[in-house]
CSV table of N, CA and C in Angstrom, one decimal:
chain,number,residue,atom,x,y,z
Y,1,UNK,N,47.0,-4.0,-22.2
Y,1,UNK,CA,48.1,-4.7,-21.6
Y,1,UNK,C,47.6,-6.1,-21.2
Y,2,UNK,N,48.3,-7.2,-21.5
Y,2,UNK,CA,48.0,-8.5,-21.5
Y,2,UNK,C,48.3,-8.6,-19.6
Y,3,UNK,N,47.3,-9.7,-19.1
Y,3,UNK,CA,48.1,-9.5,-17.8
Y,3,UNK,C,48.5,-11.3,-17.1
Y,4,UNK,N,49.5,-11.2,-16.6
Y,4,UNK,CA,50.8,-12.3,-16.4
Y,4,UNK,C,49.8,-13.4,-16.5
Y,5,UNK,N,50.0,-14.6,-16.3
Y,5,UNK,CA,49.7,-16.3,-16.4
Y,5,UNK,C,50.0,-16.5,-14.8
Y,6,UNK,N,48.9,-17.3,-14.7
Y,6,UNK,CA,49.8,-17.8,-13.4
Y,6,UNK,C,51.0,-18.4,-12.9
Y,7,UNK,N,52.2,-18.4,-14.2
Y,7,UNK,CA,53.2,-19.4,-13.8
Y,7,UNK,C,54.3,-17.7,-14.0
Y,8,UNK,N,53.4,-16.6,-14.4
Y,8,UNK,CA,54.5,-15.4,-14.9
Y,8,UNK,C,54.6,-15.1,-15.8
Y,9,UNK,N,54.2,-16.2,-16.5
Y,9,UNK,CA,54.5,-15.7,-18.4
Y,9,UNK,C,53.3,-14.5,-18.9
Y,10,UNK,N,53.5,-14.3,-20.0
Y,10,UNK,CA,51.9,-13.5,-20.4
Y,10,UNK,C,51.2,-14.5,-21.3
Y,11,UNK,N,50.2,-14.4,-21.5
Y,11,UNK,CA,49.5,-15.2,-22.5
Y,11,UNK,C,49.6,-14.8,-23.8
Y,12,UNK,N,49.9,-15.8,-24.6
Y,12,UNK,CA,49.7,-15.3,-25.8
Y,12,UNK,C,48.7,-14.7,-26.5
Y,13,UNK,N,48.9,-13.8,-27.5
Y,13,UNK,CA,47.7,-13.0,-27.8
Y,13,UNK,C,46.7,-14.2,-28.7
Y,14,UNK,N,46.6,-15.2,-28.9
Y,14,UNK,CA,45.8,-16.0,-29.8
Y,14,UNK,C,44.8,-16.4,-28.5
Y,15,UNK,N,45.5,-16.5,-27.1
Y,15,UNK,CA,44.3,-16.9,-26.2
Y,15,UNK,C,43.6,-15.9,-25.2
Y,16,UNK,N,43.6,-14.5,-25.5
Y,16,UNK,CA,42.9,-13.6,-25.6
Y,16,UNK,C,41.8,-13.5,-26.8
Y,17,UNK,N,42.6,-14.0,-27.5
Y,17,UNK,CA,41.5,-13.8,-29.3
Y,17,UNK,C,40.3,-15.2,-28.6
Y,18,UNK,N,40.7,-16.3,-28.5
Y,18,UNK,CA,40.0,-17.3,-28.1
Y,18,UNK,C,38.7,-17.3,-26.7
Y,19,UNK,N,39.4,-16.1,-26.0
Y,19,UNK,CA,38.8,-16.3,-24.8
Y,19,UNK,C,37.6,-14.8,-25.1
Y,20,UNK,N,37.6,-13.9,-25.7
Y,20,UNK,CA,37.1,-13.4,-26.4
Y,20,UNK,C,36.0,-14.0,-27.2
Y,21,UNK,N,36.4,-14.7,-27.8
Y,21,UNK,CA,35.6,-15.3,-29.1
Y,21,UNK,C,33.9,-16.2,-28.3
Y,22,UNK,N,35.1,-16.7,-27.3
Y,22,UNK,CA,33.8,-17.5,-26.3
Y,22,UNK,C,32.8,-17.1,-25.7
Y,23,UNK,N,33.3,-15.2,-25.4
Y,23,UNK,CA,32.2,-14.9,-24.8
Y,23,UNK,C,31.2,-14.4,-25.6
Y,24,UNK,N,31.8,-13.9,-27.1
Y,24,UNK,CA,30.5,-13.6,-28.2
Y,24,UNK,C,29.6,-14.9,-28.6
Y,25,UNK,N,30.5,-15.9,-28.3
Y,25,UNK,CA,29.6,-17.2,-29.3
Y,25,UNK,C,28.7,-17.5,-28.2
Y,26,UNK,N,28.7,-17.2,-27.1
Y,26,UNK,CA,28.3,-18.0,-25.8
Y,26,UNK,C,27.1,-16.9,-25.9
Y,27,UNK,N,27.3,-15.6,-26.0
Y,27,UNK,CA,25.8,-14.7,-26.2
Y,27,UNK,C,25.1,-14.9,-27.4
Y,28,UNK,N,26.0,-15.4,-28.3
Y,28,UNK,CA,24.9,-15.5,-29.5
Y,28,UNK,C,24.0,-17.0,-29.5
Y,29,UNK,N,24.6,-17.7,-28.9
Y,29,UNK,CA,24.0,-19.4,-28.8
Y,29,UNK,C,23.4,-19.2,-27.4
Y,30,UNK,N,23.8,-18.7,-26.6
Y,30,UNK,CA,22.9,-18.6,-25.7
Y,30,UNK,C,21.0,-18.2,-25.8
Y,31,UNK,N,20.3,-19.3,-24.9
Y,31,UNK,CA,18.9,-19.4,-24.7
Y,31,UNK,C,18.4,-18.2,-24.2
Y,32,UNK,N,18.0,-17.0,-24.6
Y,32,UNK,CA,17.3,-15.8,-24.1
Y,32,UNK,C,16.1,-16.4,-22.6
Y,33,UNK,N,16.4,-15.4,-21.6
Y,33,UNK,CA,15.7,-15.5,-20.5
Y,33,UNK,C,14.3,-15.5,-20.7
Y,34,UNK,N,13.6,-16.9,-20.2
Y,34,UNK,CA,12.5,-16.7,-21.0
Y,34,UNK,C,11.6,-16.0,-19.7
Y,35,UNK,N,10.5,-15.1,-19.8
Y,35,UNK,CA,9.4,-14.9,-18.8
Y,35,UNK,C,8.4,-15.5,-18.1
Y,36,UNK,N,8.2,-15.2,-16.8
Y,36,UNK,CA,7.6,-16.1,-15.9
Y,36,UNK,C,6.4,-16.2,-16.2
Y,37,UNK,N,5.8,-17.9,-16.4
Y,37,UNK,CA,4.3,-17.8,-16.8
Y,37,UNK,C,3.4,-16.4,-16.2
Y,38,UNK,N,2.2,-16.3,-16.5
Y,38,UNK,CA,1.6,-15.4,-16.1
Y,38,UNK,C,0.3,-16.6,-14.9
Y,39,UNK,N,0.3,-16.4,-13.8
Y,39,UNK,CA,-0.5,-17.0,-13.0
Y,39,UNK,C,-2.0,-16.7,-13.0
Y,40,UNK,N,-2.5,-17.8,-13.3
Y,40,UNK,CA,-3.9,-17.7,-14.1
Y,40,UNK,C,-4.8,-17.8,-12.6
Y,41,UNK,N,-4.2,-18.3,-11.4
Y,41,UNK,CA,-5.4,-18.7,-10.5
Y,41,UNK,C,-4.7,-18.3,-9.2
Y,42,UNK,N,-5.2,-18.4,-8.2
Y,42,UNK,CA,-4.5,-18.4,-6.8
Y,42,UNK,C,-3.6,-20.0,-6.6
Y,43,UNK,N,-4.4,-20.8,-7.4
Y,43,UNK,CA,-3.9,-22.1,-7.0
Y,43,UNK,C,-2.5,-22.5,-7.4
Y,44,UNK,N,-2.0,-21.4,-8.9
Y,44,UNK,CA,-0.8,-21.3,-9.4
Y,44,UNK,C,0.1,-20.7,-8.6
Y,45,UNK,N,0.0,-20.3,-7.5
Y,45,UNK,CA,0.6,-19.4,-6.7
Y,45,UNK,C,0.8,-20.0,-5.4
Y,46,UNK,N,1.8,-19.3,-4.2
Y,46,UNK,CA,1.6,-19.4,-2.9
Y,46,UNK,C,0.8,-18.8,-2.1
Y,47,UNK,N,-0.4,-18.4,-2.6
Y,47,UNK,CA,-1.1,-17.1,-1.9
Y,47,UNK,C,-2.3,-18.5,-1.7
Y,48,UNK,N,-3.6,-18.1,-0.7
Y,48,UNK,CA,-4.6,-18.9,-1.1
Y,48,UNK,C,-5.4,-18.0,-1.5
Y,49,UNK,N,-5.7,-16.8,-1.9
Y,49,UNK,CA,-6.9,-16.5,-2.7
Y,49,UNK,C,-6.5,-15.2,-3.6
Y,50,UNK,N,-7.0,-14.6,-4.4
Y,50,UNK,CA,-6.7,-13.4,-5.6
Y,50,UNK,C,-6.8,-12.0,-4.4
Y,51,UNK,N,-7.6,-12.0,-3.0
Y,51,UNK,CA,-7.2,-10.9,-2.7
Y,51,UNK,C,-6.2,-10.9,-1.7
Y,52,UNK,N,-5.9,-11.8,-1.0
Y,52,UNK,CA,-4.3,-12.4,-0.7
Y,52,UNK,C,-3.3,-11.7,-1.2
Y,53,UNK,N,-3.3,-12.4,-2.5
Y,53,UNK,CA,-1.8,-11.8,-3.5
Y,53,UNK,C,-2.1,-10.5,-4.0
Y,54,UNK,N,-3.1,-9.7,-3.7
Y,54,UNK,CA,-3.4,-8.6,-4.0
Y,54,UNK,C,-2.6,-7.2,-3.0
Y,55,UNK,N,-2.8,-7.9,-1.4
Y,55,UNK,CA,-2.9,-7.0,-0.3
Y,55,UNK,C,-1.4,-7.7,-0.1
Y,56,UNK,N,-0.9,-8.7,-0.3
Y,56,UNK,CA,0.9,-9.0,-0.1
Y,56,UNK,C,1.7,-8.2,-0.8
Y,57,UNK,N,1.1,-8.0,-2.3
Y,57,UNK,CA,2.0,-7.0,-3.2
Y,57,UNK,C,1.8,-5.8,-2.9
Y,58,UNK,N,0.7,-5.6,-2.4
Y,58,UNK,CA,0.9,-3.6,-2.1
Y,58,UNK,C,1.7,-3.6,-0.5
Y,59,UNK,N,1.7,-4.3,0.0
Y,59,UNK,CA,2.5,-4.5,1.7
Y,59,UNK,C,4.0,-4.8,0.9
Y,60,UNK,N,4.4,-5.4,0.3
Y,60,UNK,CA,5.8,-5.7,-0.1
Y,60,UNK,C,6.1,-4.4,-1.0
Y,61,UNK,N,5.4,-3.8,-1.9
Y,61,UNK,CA,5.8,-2.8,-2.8
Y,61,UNK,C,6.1,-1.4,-2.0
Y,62,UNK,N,5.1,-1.5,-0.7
Y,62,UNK,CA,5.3,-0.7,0.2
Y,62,UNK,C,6.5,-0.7,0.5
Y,63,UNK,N,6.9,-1.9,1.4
Y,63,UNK,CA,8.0,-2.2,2.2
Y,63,UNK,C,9.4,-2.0,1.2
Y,64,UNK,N,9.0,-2.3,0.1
Y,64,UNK,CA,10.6,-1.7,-1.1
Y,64,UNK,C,10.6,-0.5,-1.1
Y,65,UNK,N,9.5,0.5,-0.9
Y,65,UNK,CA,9.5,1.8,-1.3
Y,65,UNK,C,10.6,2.6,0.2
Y,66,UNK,N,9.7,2.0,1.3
Y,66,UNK,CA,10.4,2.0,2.9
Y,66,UNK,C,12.1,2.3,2.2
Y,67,UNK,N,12.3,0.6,2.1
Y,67,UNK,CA,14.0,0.2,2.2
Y,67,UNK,C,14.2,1.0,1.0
Y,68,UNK,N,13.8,1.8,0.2
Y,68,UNK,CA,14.8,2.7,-0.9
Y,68,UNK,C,15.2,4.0,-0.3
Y,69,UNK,N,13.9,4.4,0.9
Y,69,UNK,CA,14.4,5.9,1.2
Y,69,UNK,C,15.5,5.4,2.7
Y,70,UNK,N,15.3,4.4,3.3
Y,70,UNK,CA,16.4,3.6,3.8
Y,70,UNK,C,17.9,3.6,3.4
Y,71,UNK,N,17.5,3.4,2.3
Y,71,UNK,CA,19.1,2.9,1.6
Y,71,UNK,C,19.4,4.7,0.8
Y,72,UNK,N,18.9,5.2,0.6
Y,72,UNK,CA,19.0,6.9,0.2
Y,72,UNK,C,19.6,7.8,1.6
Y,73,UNK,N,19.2,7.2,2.4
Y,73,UNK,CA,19.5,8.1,3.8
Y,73,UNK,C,21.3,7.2,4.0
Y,74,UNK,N,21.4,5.6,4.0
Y,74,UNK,CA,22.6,5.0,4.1
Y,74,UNK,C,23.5,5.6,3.3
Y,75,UNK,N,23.2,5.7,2.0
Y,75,UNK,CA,24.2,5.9,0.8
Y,75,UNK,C,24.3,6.9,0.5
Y,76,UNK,N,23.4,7.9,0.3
Y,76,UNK,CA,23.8,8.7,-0.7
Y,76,UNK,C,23.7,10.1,0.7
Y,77,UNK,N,22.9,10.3,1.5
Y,77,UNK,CA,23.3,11.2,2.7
Y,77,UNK,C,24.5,11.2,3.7
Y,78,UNK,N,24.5,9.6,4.0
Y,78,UNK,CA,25.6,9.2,4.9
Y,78,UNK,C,26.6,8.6,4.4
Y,79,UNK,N,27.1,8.4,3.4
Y,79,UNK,CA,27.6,8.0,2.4
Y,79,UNK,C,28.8,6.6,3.1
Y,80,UNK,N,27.6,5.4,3.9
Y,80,UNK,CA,27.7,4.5,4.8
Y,80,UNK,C,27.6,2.9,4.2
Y,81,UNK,N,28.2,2.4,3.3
Y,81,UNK,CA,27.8,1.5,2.4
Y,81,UNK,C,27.7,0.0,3.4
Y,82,UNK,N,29.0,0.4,5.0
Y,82,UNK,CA,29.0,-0.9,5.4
Y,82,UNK,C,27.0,-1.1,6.0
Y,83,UNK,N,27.0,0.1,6.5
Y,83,UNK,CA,25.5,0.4,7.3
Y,83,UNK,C,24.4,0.0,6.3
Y,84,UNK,N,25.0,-0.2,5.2
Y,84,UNK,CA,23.6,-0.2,3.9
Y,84,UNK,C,23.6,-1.8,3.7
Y,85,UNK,N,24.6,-2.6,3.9
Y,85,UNK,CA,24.9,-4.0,3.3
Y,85,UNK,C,23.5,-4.6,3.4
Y,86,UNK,N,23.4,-4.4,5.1
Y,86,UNK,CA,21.9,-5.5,5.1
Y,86,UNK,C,20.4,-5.4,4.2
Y,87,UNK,N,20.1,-3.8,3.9
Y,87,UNK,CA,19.0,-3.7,3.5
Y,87,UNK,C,19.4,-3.5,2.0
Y,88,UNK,N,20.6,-3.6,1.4
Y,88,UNK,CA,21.4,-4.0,-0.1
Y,88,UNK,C,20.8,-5.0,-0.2
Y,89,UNK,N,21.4,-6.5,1.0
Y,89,UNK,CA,20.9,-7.6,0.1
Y,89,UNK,C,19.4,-7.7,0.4
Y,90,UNK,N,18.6,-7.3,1.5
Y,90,UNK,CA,17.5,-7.7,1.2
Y,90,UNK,C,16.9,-6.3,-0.3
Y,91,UNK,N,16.9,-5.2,-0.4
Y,91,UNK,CA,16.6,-5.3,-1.9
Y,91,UNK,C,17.0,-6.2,-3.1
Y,92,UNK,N,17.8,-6.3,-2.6
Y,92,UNK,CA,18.4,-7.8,-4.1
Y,92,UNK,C,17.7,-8.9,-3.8
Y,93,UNK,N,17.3,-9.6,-2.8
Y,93,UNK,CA,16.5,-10.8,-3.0
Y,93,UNK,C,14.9,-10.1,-3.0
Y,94,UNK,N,14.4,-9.1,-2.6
Y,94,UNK,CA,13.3,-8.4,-2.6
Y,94,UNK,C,12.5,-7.7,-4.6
Y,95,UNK,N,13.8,-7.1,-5.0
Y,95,UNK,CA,13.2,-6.2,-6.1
Y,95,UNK,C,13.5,-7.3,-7.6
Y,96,UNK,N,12.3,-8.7,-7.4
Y,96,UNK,CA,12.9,-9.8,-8.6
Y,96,UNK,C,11.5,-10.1,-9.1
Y,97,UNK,N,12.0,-10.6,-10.4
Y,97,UNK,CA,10.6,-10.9,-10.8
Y,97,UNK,C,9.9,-12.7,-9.7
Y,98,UNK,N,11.2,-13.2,-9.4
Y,98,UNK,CA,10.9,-14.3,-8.8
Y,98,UNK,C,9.9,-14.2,-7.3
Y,99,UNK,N,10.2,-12.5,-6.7
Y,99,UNK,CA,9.6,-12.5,-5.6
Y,99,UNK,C,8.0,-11.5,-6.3
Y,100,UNK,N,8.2,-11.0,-6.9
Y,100,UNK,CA,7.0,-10.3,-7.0
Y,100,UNK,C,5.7,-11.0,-8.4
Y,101,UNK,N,6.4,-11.5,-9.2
Y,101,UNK,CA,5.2,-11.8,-10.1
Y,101,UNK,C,4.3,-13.0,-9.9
Y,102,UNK,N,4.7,-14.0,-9.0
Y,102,UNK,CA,3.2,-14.6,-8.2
Y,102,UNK,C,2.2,-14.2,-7.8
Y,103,UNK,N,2.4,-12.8,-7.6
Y,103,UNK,CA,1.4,-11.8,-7.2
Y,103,UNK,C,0.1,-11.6,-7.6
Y,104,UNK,N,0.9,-11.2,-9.4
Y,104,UNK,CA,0.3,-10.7,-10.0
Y,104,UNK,C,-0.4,-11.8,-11.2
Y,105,UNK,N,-1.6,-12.2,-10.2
Y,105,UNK,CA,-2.5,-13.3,-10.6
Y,105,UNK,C,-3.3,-12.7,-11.8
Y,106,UNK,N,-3.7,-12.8,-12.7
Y,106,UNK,CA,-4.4,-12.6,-14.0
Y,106,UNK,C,-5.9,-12.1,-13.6
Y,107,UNK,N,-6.1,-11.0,-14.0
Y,107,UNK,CA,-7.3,-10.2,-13.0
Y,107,UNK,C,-8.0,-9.6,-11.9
Y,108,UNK,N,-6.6,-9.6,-11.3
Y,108,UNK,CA,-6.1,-9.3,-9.9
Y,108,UNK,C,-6.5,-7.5,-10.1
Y,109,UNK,N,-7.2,-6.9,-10.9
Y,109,UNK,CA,-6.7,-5.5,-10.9
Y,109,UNK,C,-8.3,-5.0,-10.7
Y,110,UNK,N,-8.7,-4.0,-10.6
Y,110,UNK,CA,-9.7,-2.8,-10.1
Y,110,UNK,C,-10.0,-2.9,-8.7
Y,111,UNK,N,-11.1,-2.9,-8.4
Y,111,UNK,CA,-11.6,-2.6,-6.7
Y,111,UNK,C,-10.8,-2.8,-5.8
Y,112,UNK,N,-10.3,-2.7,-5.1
Y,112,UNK,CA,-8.8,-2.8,-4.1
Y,112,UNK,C,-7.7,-3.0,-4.4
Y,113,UNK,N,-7.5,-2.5,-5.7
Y,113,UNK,CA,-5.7,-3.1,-6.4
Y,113,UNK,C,-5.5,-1.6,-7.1
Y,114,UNK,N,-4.7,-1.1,-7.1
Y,114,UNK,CA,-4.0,-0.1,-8.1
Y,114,UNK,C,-3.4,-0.7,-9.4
Y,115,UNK,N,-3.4,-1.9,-9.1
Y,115,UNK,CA,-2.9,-2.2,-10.5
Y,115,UNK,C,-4.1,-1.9,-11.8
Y,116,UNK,N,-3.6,-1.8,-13.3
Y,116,UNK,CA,-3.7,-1.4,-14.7
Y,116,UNK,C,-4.1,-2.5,-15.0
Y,117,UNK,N,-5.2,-2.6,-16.1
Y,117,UNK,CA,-5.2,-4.7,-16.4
Y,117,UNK,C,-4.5,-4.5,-17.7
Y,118,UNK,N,-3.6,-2.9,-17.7
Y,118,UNK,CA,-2.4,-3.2,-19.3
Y,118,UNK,C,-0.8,-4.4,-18.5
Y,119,UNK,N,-0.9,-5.0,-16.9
Y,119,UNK,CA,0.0,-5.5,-16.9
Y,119,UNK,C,-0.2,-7.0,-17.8
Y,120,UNK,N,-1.5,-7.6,-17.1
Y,120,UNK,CA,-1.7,-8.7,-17.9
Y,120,UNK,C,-1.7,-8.9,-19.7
Y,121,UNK,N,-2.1,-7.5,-19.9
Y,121,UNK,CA,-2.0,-7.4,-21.4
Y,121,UNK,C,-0.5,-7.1,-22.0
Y,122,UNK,N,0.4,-7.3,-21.4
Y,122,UNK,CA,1.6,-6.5,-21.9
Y,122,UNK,C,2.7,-7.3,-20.7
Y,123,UNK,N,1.8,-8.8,-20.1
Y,123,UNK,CA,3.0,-9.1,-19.2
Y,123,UNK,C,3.9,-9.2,-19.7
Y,124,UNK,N,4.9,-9.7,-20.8
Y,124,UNK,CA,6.4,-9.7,-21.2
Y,124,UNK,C,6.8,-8.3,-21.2
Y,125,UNK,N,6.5,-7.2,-21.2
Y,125,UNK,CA,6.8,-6.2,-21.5
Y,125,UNK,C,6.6,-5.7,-19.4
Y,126,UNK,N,5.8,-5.9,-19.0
Y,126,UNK,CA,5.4,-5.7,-17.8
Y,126,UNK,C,6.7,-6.5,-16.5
Y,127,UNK,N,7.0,-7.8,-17.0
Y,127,UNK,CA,7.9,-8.8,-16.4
Y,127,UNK,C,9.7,-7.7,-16.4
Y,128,UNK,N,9.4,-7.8,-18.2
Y,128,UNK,CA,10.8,-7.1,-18.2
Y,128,UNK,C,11.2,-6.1,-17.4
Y,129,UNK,N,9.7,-4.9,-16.8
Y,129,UNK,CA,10.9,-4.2,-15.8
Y,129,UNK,C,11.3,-4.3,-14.9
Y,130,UNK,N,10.6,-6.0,-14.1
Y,130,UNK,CA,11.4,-6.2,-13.1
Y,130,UNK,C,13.1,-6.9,-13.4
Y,131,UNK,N,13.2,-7.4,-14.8
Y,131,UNK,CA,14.4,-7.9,-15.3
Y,131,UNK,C,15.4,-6.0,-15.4
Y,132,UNK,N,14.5,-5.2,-15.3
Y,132,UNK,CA,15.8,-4.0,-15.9
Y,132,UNK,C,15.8,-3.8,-14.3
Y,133,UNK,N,14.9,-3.5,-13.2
Y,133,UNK,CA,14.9,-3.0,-11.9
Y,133,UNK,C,16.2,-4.1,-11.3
Y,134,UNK,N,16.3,-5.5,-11.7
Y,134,UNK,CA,17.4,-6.0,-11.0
Y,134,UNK,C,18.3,-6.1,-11.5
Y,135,UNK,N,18.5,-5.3,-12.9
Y,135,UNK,CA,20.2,-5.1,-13.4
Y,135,UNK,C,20.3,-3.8,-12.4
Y,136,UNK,N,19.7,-2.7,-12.3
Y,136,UNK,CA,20.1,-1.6,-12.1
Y,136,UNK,C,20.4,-1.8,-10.4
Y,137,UNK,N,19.5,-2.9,-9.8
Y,137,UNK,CA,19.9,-2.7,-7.9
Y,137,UNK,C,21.4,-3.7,-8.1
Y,138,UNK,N,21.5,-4.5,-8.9
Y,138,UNK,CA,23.4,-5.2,-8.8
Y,138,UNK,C,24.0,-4.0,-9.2
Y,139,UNK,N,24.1,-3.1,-10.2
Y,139,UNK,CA,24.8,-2.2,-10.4
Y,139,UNK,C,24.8,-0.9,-9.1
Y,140,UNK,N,23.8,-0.9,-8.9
Y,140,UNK,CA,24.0,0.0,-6.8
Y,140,UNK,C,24.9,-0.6,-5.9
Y,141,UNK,N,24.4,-2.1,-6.0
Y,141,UNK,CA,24.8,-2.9,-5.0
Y,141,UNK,C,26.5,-3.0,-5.2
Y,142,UNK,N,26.9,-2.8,-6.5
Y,142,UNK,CA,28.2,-3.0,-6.8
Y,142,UNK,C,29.0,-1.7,-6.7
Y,143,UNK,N,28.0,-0.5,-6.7
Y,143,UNK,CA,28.5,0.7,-6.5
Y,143,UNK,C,29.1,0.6,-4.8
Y,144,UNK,N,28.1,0.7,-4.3
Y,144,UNK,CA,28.3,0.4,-2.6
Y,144,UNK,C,29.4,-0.4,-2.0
Y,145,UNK,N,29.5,-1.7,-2.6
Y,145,UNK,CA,30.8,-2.8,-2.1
Y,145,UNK,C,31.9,-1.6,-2.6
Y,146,UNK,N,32.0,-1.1,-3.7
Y,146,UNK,CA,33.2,0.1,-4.1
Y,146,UNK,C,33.5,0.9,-3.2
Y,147,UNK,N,32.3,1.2,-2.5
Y,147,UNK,CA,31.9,2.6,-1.6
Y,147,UNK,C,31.9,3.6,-2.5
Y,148,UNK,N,31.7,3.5,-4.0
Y,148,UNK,CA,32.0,4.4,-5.1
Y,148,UNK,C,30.7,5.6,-4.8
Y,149,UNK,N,30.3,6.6,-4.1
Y,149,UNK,CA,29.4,6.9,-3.9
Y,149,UNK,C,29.0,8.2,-4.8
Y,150,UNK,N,29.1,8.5,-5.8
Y,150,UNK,CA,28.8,9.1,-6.9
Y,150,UNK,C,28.2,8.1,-7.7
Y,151,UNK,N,28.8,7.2,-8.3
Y,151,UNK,CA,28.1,6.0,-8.5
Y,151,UNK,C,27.2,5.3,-8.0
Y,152,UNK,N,27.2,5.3,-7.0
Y,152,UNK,CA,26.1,4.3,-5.9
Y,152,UNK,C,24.4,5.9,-6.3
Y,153,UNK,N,25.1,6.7,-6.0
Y,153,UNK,CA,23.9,8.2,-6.0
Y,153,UNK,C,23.4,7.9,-7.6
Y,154,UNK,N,23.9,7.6,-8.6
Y,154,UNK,CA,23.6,7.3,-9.5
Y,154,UNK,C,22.7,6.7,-10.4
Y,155,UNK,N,23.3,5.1,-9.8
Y,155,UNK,CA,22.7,3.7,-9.8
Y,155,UNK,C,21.5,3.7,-8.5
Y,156,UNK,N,21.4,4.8,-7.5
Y,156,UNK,CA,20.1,5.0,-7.0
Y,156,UNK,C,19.4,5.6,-7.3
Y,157,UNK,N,19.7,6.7,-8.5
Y,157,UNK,CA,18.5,7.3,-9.5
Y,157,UNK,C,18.4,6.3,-10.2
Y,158,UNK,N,19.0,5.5,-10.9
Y,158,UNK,CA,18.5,4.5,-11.9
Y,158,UNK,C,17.7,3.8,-11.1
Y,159,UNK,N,17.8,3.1,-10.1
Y,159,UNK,CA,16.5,2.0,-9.7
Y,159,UNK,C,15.2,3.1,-9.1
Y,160,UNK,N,15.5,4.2,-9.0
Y,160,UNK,CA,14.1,4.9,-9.1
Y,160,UNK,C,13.3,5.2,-10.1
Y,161,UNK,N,14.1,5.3,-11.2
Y,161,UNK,CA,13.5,6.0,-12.3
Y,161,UNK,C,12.8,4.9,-12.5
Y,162,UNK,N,13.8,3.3,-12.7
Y,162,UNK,CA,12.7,2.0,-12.9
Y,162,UNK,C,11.7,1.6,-12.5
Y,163,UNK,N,11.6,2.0,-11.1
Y,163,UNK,CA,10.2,2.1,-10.1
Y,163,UNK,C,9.3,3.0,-10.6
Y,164,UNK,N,9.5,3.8,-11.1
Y,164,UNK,CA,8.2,5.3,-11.7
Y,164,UNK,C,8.2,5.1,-13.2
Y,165,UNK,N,8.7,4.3,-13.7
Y,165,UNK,CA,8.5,4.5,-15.0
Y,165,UNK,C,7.5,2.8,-15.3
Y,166,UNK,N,7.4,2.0,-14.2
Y,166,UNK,CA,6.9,0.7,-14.2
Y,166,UNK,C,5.6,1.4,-13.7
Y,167,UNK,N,5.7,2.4,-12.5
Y,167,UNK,CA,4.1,2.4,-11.8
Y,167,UNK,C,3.3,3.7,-12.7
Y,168,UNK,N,4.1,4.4,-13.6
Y,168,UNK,CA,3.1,5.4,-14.4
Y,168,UNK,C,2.5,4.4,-15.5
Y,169,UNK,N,3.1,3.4,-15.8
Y,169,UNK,CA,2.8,2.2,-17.0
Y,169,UNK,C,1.8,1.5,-16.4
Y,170,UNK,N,1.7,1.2,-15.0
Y,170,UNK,CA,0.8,0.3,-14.6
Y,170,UNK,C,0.0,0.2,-13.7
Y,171,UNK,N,0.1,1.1,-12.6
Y,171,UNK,CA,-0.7,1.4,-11.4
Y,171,UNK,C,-1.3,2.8,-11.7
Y,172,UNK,N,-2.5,2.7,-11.1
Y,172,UNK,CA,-3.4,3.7,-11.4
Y,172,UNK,C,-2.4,4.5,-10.0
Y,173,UNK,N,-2.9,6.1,-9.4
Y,173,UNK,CA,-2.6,6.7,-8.7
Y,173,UNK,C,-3.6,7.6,-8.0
């Protein structure tokens, strides 16, 4: 069903066909997201040294693991989406490649790191799950604004699975 114009009328079906057309041509011409250099030094970074950005990432990875069983008790026990808003957006500015891969400085991994040195060897593949971990917390986050909470229970298994399916790939245990 076509739906009204702003003046009332419906739109013609040729500017459906048109407005359609733009959003395929716009993904096919569109510039693919490219991945974040890989940080060769502390100096490429906000951290001042390799074991810095070592002991920030395991305290922040921590602190996401915290706010998921947080947001598991808001949403899907108490099924409280207004009570969940705050620690919603801080996962969404929290679970990004922009906040976490500074971190992960290039040889940053054995004696006091859990990290795998297959991240460095495999960063585009390694980056990407934080590109899938922040489709799947918008899709929670958008379950919750719904209060859709079957959905939200859902899209909360999905951003776990992406969390254990990143740390069996990359962190020792």
């Amino acid at each position: 069903m076509q739906q009204p114009s702003s003046k009332g009328r419906r739109a013609p079906h040729w500017a459906l066909s048109v407005a359609l057309l733009g959003l395929f041509s716009t993904g096919v011409n569109a510039e693919q997201p490219t991945t974040p250099a890989m940080p060769q030094s502390a100096a490429d970074t906000p951290f001042a040294s390799d074991r810095e950005a070592v002991i920030w990432r395991q305290d922040e990875l921590k602190d996401l693991e915290r706010l998921l069983r947080q947001l598991r008790f808001d949403l899907v026990n108490n099924q409280d989406a207004r009570g969940a808003a705050p620690r919603l957006a801080e996962l969404q500015e929290k679970a990004t490649q922009a906040h976490f891969l500074p971190a992960f400085i290039a040889g940053t991994h054995g004696r006091g790191s859990d990290a795998k040195p297959d991240i460095w060897e495999e960063w585009d593949e390694f980056a990407a799950g934080f590109t899938d971990l922040e489709e799947k917390v918008s899709i929670l986050i958008e379950a919750a604004e719904q209060e859709d909470y079957r959905a939200a229970t859902r899209a909360f298994s999905d951003v776990g699975l992406s969390c254990r399916s990143c740390h069996r790939a990359y962190r020792y245990d």
